[in-house]
């Protein structure tokens, strides 16, 4: 079976480009050019140089000794938290800003939930001297004040999304509406492997540097390229797509996707899309999404703003339906404990998103000789106030 | 023959109105349709509200949110209009986003529309390629016309593809925008209207987005065969309720 995108923009039953005609010229321009541009030698050169000099890649593959001992297996952490701006998101924004420049666009728009992708976009716009407008749900603007301040310091305009539920899905709607209203000079930098084709594939390719590095690093450390498992949290699914990418067609490598169960899968306050979602259309893509029986998109919940999305990228919907991926959901409480545990055992403060991936070891048992690579997608600085409130640390 | 084709053959400049079903009140749907017919409109787009209407500006978004809060659903709409053909004989088009249709079941949705006497569908996020590959056969089986959009950015080549795939009319979006932008028309629109007219398409064109008064209606129908008013009508409903309908229509086409 093919787990990557096909020539029509589908992963199995999922994907495609369900977009209003107003967006067709932009999306079509991107579709016709993205692979060609990415393969140009000078694009590759500039992309690689920026990832190295500016982002700080390759990020370490770190053997978490005390954490491994506790769980009786071998856990490596892929340290995306050490990327400039604190998460994997910047791999994609570097790639897309170079794409935008080559397509002759001088105005950049983006959506953001927690603000990580907004910060990563504002950062590359500052780097390239391009105008940057970030849409963010009015509620998220209140919840994520430090990232709003960061974006502003970096020169971006932050526009509150006041429609619908005033969170990430609505910010995405607003960004898409902006693109409809600015069809010629604007590039939309989507923050995950979501949206109409070719976005899921383009973002996955930019993030695939993660598993490209893991292969080399594991070969050095273990004498083989393949771990037994790769594990990642899934919001839209970009850090997951990055660490799965070069292992999709290697069945010996188990793929584990970790979703946010919020207060419990059946609590009514959850973001566990694979468990609760049905096939449908969100933001231009056919995928699994949380919705009412009538097809209205519902508002998810997770303590982690980065996992608080009612859909998943079409790649992940396909990994789920085909059985290639093992999907686990983790509650707020278990994620918070796992995050704190990593601080104590390894001296690393993880993002709450990434903490979901770390939490599976309490219930999912691995063999003593297994090698499990967990994508530590981001650092926890942005989450300090949530950790402080949750554990009454102050 | 489908009512849309028949209406277009009359040759006059058509005034078509979009409104959101279940707005301002849940049970207003059929009253709005009947008042519009009384006021002399030629065609109606019944908006099926959606939680995430990507192509719409604030006015239609807010009416959709309100309609959903009122309790509007696909099944509810079909129930409200099940007897509409006893009183109304102008073309009726259902306009909505694709996900609610997908959840209802595409075939069941089309069958119900045909039973009620709906003539066509506008689904802005169901693009040409997906339609042709997966759904065209079903739409046609139930005699429903799929209406496609074009914009000032649509290439001539693609317009010809859309023309070939259509049998009804082409929905000509007046400018590159979401619904409800009210800046009026400039040379850019006039040039675009003329460019399209010069293509000599087999389908007539009806202009929508940004039509709000007599002046914009006249400008839009200079070359096109009709115009669709949405946001400006919804604003009237919001401000004046059902009572405002006939006055609004008179102001557009005195
Ligand atoms: C640190 C971190 N991890 C994960 C995510 C979730 O996104 P994705 O599933 O696209 O990797 C986010 C999103 O903001 C994030 O900031």
XYZ file of C-alpha atoms and ligand atoms in Angstrom:
664
model
C 0.000 0.000 0.000
C 1.078 3.569 -0.643
C 1.158 5.707 2.489
C 2.327 8.838 0.772
C 0.346 11.186 -1.408
C -0.690 10.052 -4.916
C -0.616 12.141 -8.084
C -4.194 13.314 -7.471
C -3.384 14.689 -4.049
C -4.929 11.854 -2.036
C -3.681 9.634 0.742
C -5.962 6.644 0.229
C -9.476 8.065 0.589
C -8.282 11.314 2.115
C -6.968 14.647 0.880
C -7.844 16.430 -2.336
C -8.545 20.132 -2.723
C -12.115 21.064 -1.755
C -11.731 24.774 -2.253
C -13.919 27.558 -3.562
C -13.107 28.643 -7.096
C -11.715 31.918 -5.718
C -8.744 29.992 -4.347
C -8.198 27.839 -7.392
C -5.577 29.997 -9.157
C -3.415 30.271 -6.030
C -3.624 26.647 -5.036
C -3.140 25.525 -8.624
C -0.070 27.750 -9.003
C 1.380 26.147 -5.912
C 0.468 22.645 -7.039
C 2.149 23.090 -10.381
C 5.305 24.558 -8.911
C 6.027 23.204 -5.457
C 7.949 20.087 -6.362
C 9.802 21.763 -9.193
C 10.862 24.651 -6.948
C 11.838 22.383 -4.061
C 14.075 20.373 -6.357
C 15.957 23.364 -7.724
C 19.579 23.206 -6.518
C 19.643 26.811 -5.322
C 16.433 26.269 -3.356
C 17.903 23.169 -1.718
C 21.107 25.009 -0.954
C 19.379 27.987 0.633
C 16.934 25.777 2.574
C 19.701 23.564 3.952
C 21.924 26.502 4.821
C 19.140 28.222 6.763
C 18.194 25.018 8.581
C 21.817 24.656 9.634
C 22.902 28.211 10.386
C 19.628 29.775 11.457
C 17.456 26.989 12.882
C 20.381 25.076 14.387
C 19.931 21.740 12.612
C 20.626 18.904 12.835
C 18.841 18.717 16.169
C 20.321 16.110 18.521
C 18.980 12.582 18.830
C 19.359 12.155 22.545
C 19.293 8.839 24.412
C 17.121 9.535 27.460
C 18.873 7.242 29.906
C 16.928 7.762 33.109
C 13.611 7.928 31.279
C 14.489 4.685 29.452
C 15.442 2.975 32.707
C 12.164 3.931 34.302
C 10.151 2.380 31.471
C 12.422 -0.585 30.801
C 13.079 0.196 27.145
C 15.282 2.444 24.989
C 13.932 5.907 24.365
C 15.575 8.417 22.103
C 14.287 11.986 21.983
C 14.485 13.881 18.714
C 15.208 17.333 20.057
C 13.020 19.596 17.903
C 12.600 21.675 21.058
C 16.103 22.973 20.375
C 15.130 24.520 17.051
C 15.186 28.300 16.856
C 11.793 29.574 18.119
C 11.350 26.435 20.210
C 9.536 23.939 18.030
C 9.589 22.024 14.755
C 7.208 24.573 13.202
C 10.102 26.649 11.856
C 11.271 23.855 9.492
C 8.077 24.416 7.535
C 8.032 28.208 7.683
C 11.613 28.409 6.380
C 10.670 26.178 3.482
C 7.459 28.050 2.699
C 8.974 31.525 2.873
C 11.565 30.463 0.294
C 8.728 29.040 -1.804
C 6.745 32.280 -1.480
C 9.733 34.332 -2.616
C 10.239 32.171 -5.665
C 6.567 32.516 -6.548
C 6.981 36.290 -6.368
C 4.738 36.847 -3.334
C 5.472 39.703 -0.965
C 2.679 39.434 1.569
C 2.501 36.504 3.976
C -0.506 35.333 5.953
C -0.750 32.563 8.531
C -3.100 31.129 11.142
C -2.032 30.209 14.618
C -3.535 28.511 17.652
C -1.020 28.512 20.479
C 1.071 31.048 18.649
C 4.002 28.715 17.859
C 3.362 28.676 14.139
C 2.575 32.396 14.230
C 5.917 33.088 15.889
C 7.735 30.825 13.428
C 6.071 32.645 10.533
C 6.723 36.123 11.945
C 10.349 35.073 12.427
C 10.958 34.066 8.824
C 9.094 37.149 7.562
C 11.427 39.334 9.605
C 14.353 37.348 8.222
C 13.219 37.961 4.648
C 11.759 41.429 5.113
C 8.218 40.445 4.079
C 4.919 41.744 5.404
C 3.329 39.310 7.861
C -0.287 39.041 9.000
C -1.199 36.361 11.525
C -4.809 35.379 12.238
C -5.419 34.147 15.746
C -8.673 33.336 17.510
C -9.767 36.125 19.836
C -9.914 33.618 22.703
C -6.417 32.298 21.951
C -5.036 35.844 21.886
C -6.096 36.145 25.504
C -4.777 32.674 26.443
C -1.386 33.039 24.738
C -0.329 36.591 25.495
C 3.476 35.991 25.461
C 3.400 34.603 21.918
C 1.229 37.505 20.779
C 3.876 39.856 22.148
C 6.623 37.872 20.376
C 4.865 38.112 17.039
C 4.433 41.846 17.476
C 8.107 42.299 18.407
C 8.995 40.445 15.221
C 6.986 42.965 13.222
C 3.866 40.929 12.462
C 0.312 42.211 12.570
C -1.864 39.945 14.706
C -5.510 39.988 13.642
C -8.099 38.544 16.022
C -10.506 36.023 14.470
C -13.883 36.984 15.907
C -15.997 34.505 13.947
C -17.374 31.138 15.070
C -15.717 29.774 18.172
C -12.835 32.299 17.993
C -10.079 29.644 18.121
C -7.717 27.857 15.708
C -10.283 26.596 13.198
C -11.738 30.090 12.921
C -8.284 31.649 12.578
C -7.732 29.230 9.684
C -11.050 30.282 8.131
C -10.020 33.934 8.408
C -6.633 33.278 6.808
C -8.358 31.506 3.925
C -10.790 34.436 3.548
C -7.850 36.841 3.491
C -6.310 34.775 0.689
C -9.579 34.919 -1.261
C -9.542 38.705 -0.918
C -5.840 39.024 -1.869
C -5.407 36.620 -4.734
C -2.237 37.843 -6.400
C 0.459 39.086 -4.025
C -0.147 36.835 -1.013
C 1.158 33.438 0.082
C -0.599 31.541 2.844
C 1.838 29.670 5.094
C -0.274 26.889 6.602
C 1.161 25.581 9.863
C 0.511 21.876 9.611
C -0.069 19.019 7.170
C -3.660 20.177 6.646
C -5.525 22.203 4.025
C -6.010 21.543 0.321
C -3.488 19.578 -1.732
C -0.568 20.349 -2.167
C -0.236 21.757 1.356
C -0.210 18.475 3.301
C 2.473 17.075 1.007
C 4.520 20.267 0.868
C 4.551 20.687 4.645
C 5.357 16.983 5.132
C 8.311 17.323 2.768
C 9.662 20.336 4.652
C 9.272 18.498 7.958
C 10.746 15.269 6.567
C 14.198 16.569 7.497
C 13.365 15.212 10.972
C 13.319 11.539 9.955
C 16.109 12.088 7.451
C 18.302 13.096 10.371
C 17.018 10.339 12.661
C 18.118 7.725 10.124
C 21.670 9.024 10.023
C 21.894 9.613 13.735
C 20.547 6.186 14.630
C 22.958 4.556 12.252
C 25.810 6.237 14.125
C 24.479 5.355 17.552
C 22.927 1.927 17.028
C 24.467 0.732 13.806
C 21.055 0.709 12.055
C 18.768 3.260 10.490
C 15.483 1.836 11.707
C 14.092 2.102 15.203
C 11.296 -0.220 16.297
C 8.889 2.685 16.764
C 8.547 6.367 15.980
C 6.183 8.300 18.219
C 4.721 11.790 17.850
C 1.831 13.893 19.055
C -0.722 14.842 16.421
C -2.536 18.154 16.272
C -2.755 18.705 12.527
C 0.130 16.274 12.291
C 3.197 18.093 10.970
C 5.797 17.009 13.511
C 4.383 13.491 13.209
C 4.565 13.581 9.402
C 8.173 14.729 9.754
C 9.290 11.860 11.938
C 7.248 9.220 10.060
C 8.129 10.384 6.563
C 11.152 8.234 5.714
C 9.670 5.260 7.564
C 6.218 5.221 5.977
C 7.122 2.339 3.685
C 9.258 0.464 6.207
C 6.769 -1.851 7.914
C 9.307 -2.956 10.537
C 9.115 0.537 11.992
C 5.940 0.943 14.015
C 4.189 4.295 13.725
C 2.523 5.620 16.868
C 0.324 8.719 16.771
C -0.704 10.371 20.014
C -3.821 12.503 20.140
C -5.157 14.703 22.910
C -8.016 13.102 24.832
C -8.549 16.318 26.801
C -10.676 15.504 29.835
C -11.363 12.009 28.468
C -12.413 10.761 25.049
C -16.094 10.621 25.932
C -16.162 13.648 28.203
C -17.358 15.972 25.452
C -14.115 17.903 25.949
C -11.572 16.167 23.782
C -9.528 16.522 20.613
C -9.076 12.805 19.866
C -9.991 13.055 16.206
C -9.336 9.458 15.164
C -11.610 8.178 17.936
C -14.351 10.797 17.594
C -14.076 12.003 14.024
C -15.902 11.013 10.880
C -14.913 11.480 7.276
C -15.686 14.964 6.041
C -14.289 18.195 4.656
C -12.380 20.745 6.703
C -10.255 23.588 5.384
C -10.226 22.187 1.880
C -9.268 18.619 2.714
C -11.247 15.388 2.959
C -10.164 13.836 6.221
C -11.363 12.705 9.637
C -12.881 15.510 11.646
C -15.016 16.090 14.691
C -18.486 17.122 13.642
C -22.155 16.818 14.463
C -24.387 14.287 12.691
C -25.512 17.229 10.574
C -21.971 17.947 9.347
C -21.284 21.052 11.423
C -17.694 21.178 12.643
C -17.435 20.971 16.418
C -15.037 22.677 18.762
C -12.378 20.400 20.238
C -10.761 20.772 23.631
C -7.273 20.084 24.923
C -5.153 21.719 27.604
C -2.575 22.055 24.851
C -3.519 24.733 22.345
C -1.349 23.109 19.652
C -3.434 19.902 19.683
C -6.760 21.720 19.841
C -7.799 21.134 16.212
C -10.989 19.326 15.115
C -9.306 17.486 12.223
C -6.078 15.680 11.367
C -4.052 15.885 8.189
C -5.147 13.446 5.442
C -1.903 11.458 5.768
C -2.824 10.601 9.340
C -6.446 9.803 8.491
C -5.045 7.285 6.009
C -2.508 5.867 8.490
C -5.403 5.385 10.890
C -7.867 3.805 8.480
C -5.291 1.538 6.854
C -4.044 0.357 10.223
C -0.457 1.409 9.453
C -0.484 3.747 12.430
C -1.296 2.883 16.031
C -3.376 5.693 17.542
C -3.337 6.400 21.261
C -5.056 9.234 23.086
C -3.751 10.831 26.235
C -5.660 12.954 28.729
C -4.645 16.397 29.967
C -3.785 14.915 33.352
C -1.503 12.184 31.984
C 0.235 14.591 29.610
C 0.911 17.100 32.377
C 2.385 14.370 34.613
C 4.592 13.088 31.795
C 5.828 16.600 31.078
C 6.781 17.151 34.678
C 8.419 13.741 34.802
C 10.699 14.561 31.870
C 11.787 17.719 33.696
C 12.744 15.664 36.748
C 14.338 12.708 34.948
C 16.152 14.423 32.100
C 16.315 18.140 32.851
C 14.218 18.959 29.787
C 11.013 21.017 29.985
C 8.831 19.801 27.095
C 5.915 21.533 25.416
C 2.553 20.199 26.584
C 1.930 18.971 23.025
C 5.088 16.862 23.136
C 4.253 15.727 26.675
C 1.319 13.808 25.212
C 3.770 11.656 23.240
C 5.860 11.041 26.368
C 2.815 9.931 28.339
C 2.195 6.736 26.357
C 4.899 4.829 28.252
C 2.668 4.497 31.307
C 0.192 2.336 29.404
C 1.897 1.202 26.185
C 4.585 -1.295 27.120
C 7.662 -1.836 24.958
C 10.213 -4.627 24.987
C 13.508 -4.185 26.764
C 15.449 -4.240 23.520
C 13.063 -1.971 21.587
C 14.311 1.333 20.278
C 11.623 3.980 20.487
C 12.201 7.433 18.982
C 9.900 10.109 20.382
C 9.627 13.416 18.587
C 10.084 16.078 21.231
C 8.332 18.634 19.052
C 8.773 21.685 21.238
C 9.994 23.189 24.456
C 7.774 24.113 27.356
C 8.693 27.759 27.877
C 5.449 28.866 26.225
C 3.546 26.609 28.634
C 5.086 27.766 31.883
C 1.967 29.521 33.100
C -0.142 26.432 32.352
C 2.323 24.206 34.244
C 2.419 26.704 37.120
C -1.365 26.891 37.388
C -1.835 23.163 36.974
C 0.713 22.055 39.566
C 0.281 25.136 41.793
C 3.999 25.741 41.496
C 3.976 29.450 42.308
C -37.090 21.053 -18.910
C -35.543 22.343 -15.734
C -37.067 25.568 -14.346
C -33.639 27.249 -14.435
C -33.297 26.746 -18.196
C -36.869 27.868 -18.799
C -36.442 31.011 -16.728
C -33.221 31.924 -18.518
C -34.929 31.532 -21.869
C -37.413 34.257 -20.988
C -34.572 36.586 -21.864
C -35.132 39.205 -19.186
C -32.535 40.379 -16.655
C -33.000 38.120 -13.665
C -32.989 39.189 -10.040
C -32.023 36.355 -7.773
C -31.910 36.506 -3.984
C -29.817 34.485 -1.552
C -30.961 34.079 2.016
C -29.950 31.848 4.897
C -32.556 29.232 5.800
C -33.764 29.492 9.378
C -32.923 33.178 9.660
C -33.911 35.479 11.321
C -36.120 32.837 12.977
C -36.069 29.093 12.482
C -39.557 28.967 10.984
C -39.094 31.966 8.667
C -37.733 29.940 5.739
C -40.924 29.433 3.729
C -42.288 32.871 4.623
C -39.147 34.502 3.224
C -39.459 32.466 0.022
C -43.124 33.363 -0.425
C -42.564 37.073 0.255
C -39.720 37.105 -2.265
C -41.957 35.531 -4.890
C -44.695 38.068 -4.099
C -42.180 40.863 -4.519
C -41.370 39.559 -7.981
C -37.902 38.016 -7.762
C -37.011 35.562 -10.512
C -35.000 32.961 -8.661
C -34.024 32.104 -5.083
C -30.924 30.587 -3.510
C -31.811 28.910 -0.237
C -28.705 28.949 1.946
C -28.103 25.837 4.036
C -26.098 27.196 6.972
C -22.637 25.808 7.781
C -20.411 26.306 10.808
C -17.354 27.254 8.742
C -18.420 29.139 5.600
C -15.013 29.856 4.034
C -16.194 31.907 1.089
C -18.460 34.189 3.084
C -17.940 37.553 4.697
C -19.231 38.557 8.136
C -22.901 39.169 7.212
C -23.588 35.687 5.853
C -21.352 34.101 8.509
C -23.380 35.735 11.257
C -26.704 34.758 9.716
C -25.437 31.169 9.407
C -24.303 31.080 13.023
C -27.687 32.469 14.087
C -29.593 29.956 11.943
C -27.618 27.054 13.410
C -28.307 28.375 16.903
C -31.978 28.545 15.971
C -31.770 24.812 15.315
C -31.475 24.650 11.533
C -30.282 21.329 10.079
C -30.370 19.750 6.638
C -33.296 17.521 7.598
C -35.136 20.484 9.126
C -34.742 22.555 5.962
C -36.035 19.758 3.755
C -38.989 19.337 6.070
C -39.782 23.064 6.040
C -39.821 23.266 2.252
C -41.347 19.873 1.457
C -44.565 21.439 0.151
C -43.034 24.559 -1.357
C -43.975 23.588 -4.906
C -47.652 23.917 -4.007
C -47.188 27.691 -3.857
C -43.937 28.585 -5.626
C -42.960 27.946 -9.227
C -39.790 30.025 -9.786
C -36.401 28.228 -9.828
C -35.112 27.283 -6.384
C -31.468 26.521 -5.785
C -29.935 25.168 -2.591
C -26.620 26.807 -1.790
C -24.383 25.390 0.897
C -21.039 23.888 1.713
C -20.204 20.331 0.849
C -19.693 18.782 4.290
C -23.339 18.862 5.449
C -24.326 17.308 2.116
C -21.681 14.618 2.529
C -22.934 13.757 6.020
C -26.566 13.663 4.879
C -25.488 11.376 2.055
C -24.952 12.770 -1.432
C -27.469 10.465 -3.075
C -30.113 10.949 -0.392
C -29.554 14.721 -0.528
C -30.050 14.782 -4.293
C -33.082 12.487 -4.116
C -34.731 14.688 -1.484
C -34.029 17.827 -3.511
C -35.608 16.228 -6.565
C -38.662 15.147 -4.581
C -39.167 18.665 -3.258
C -38.609 20.269 -6.644
C -35.249 21.933 -6.118
C -33.694 22.793 -9.478
C -30.008 23.174 -8.780
C -27.192 23.279 -6.261
C -24.370 25.703 -5.560
C -21.583 24.139 -3.490
C -18.663 26.554 -3.510
C -16.220 24.062 -2.006
C -17.077 21.181 -4.324
C -14.690 21.893 -7.189
C -15.057 20.915 -10.805
C -12.605 17.996 -10.767
C -14.125 16.296 -7.723
C -17.623 16.907 -9.044
C -16.921 15.369 -12.419
C -15.094 12.378 -11.014
C -17.400 11.463 -8.151
C -20.748 13.244 -8.136
C -21.866 14.418 -11.554
C -23.667 11.183 -12.353
C -25.714 11.383 -9.145
C -26.610 15.059 -9.600
C -27.729 14.379 -13.148
C -29.713 11.288 -12.211
C -31.911 13.567 -10.090
C -32.052 16.359 -12.643
C -30.124 18.824 -10.483
C -28.064 21.543 -12.140
C -24.676 22.125 -10.546
C -23.810 25.818 -10.699
C -20.091 26.660 -10.789
C -18.386 29.897 -9.847
C -15.849 31.866 -11.847
C -13.871 34.906 -10.673
C -11.793 37.663 -12.304
C -8.769 35.401 -11.708
C -10.221 32.383 -13.515
C -8.354 31.728 -16.741
C -10.216 31.639 -20.065
C -9.216 28.020 -20.453
C -10.767 27.046 -17.132
C -13.871 29.123 -17.833
C -14.345 27.076 -20.988
C -14.008 23.844 -18.999
C -16.583 25.090 -16.517
C -18.870 26.172 -19.341
C -18.615 22.728 -20.887
C -19.464 21.038 -17.577
C -22.417 23.350 -16.826
C -25.972 23.327 -18.054
C -27.852 26.174 -16.435
C -25.865 29.271 -15.714
C -22.404 30.293 -14.595
C -22.125 32.162 -11.322
C -19.822 35.060 -12.038
C -18.224 36.305 -8.814
C -17.833 40.055 -9.324
C -14.473 40.530 -7.657
C -11.805 38.566 -5.875
C -13.490 38.573 -2.514
C -15.637 36.844 0.023
C -19.347 37.717 0.041
C -20.550 41.082 1.263
C -17.775 43.431 0.149
C -19.674 46.595 -0.724
C -17.204 48.879 -2.414
C -19.247 49.105 -5.622
C -17.972 48.386 -9.120
C -15.037 49.963 -10.907
C -13.421 49.637 -14.324
C -11.886 46.373 -13.188
C -15.344 44.793 -12.954
C -16.590 46.351 -16.153
C -13.554 45.032 -18.038
C -14.045 41.603 -16.515
C -17.764 41.557 -17.386
C -16.888 42.478 -20.962
C -14.111 39.908 -21.199
C -16.543 37.184 -20.170
C -19.259 38.417 -22.516
C -16.756 38.249 -25.371
C -16.094 34.559 -24.689
C -19.560 33.713 -26.062
C -20.158 30.940 -23.566
C -22.969 28.462 -24.060
C -24.258 29.141 -20.527
C -25.668 32.523 -19.525
C -23.889 34.268 -16.659
C -25.359 35.621 -13.475
C -23.260 37.985 -11.382
C -23.000 37.736 -7.611
C -21.011 39.207 -4.687
C -21.135 42.947 -4.050
C -24.551 43.644 -5.613
C -26.492 45.722 -3.127
C -28.685 48.348 -4.828
C -30.270 49.492 -8.081
C -27.008 50.922 -9.377
C -24.890 47.795 -8.847
C -27.723 45.615 -10.139
C -27.866 47.662 -13.346
C -24.096 47.618 -13.773
C -23.913 43.862 -13.257
C -26.704 43.108 -15.696
C -25.321 45.307 -18.455
C -23.693 42.263 -20.019
C -24.734 39.409 -17.733
C -28.196 37.914 -17.695
C -28.896 38.473 -14.072
C -27.559 39.238 -10.639
C -27.670 37.617 -7.226
C -28.002 39.618 -4.027
C -27.050 38.003 -0.721
C -25.461 40.049 2.043
C -27.434 43.243 1.326
C -30.659 41.246 1.559
C -29.590 39.543 4.799
C -28.824 42.979 6.244
C -32.361 44.059 5.408
C -33.743 40.957 7.126
C -31.611 41.701 10.175
C -32.688 45.322 10.352
C -36.307 45.191 9.215
C -37.323 41.544 9.358
C -39.822 39.958 6.971
C -41.609 43.317 6.645
C -38.594 44.770 4.868
C -38.602 42.309 1.977
C -40.930 43.934 -0.538
C -39.453 47.410 -0.042
C -35.950 46.052 -0.578
C -36.857 44.294 -3.826
C -38.632 47.435 -5.099
C -35.526 49.487 -4.361
C -33.418 47.188 -6.568
C -35.797 46.955 -9.502
C -38.337 49.747 -9.239
C 5.417 22.021 20.195
C 4.289 21.625 19.321
N 4.088 20.335 19.044
C 3.075 19.934 18.260
C 2.166 20.831 17.736
C 1.022 20.301 16.931
O 1.131 20.521 15.565
P 1.484 19.346 14.555
O 0.538 18.232 14.857
O 1.262 19.946 13.225
O 2.877 18.941 14.763
C 2.335 22.207 17.983
C 1.390 23.217 17.428
O 1.350 24.350 17.771
C 3.426 22.606 18.796
O 3.622 23.909 19.068
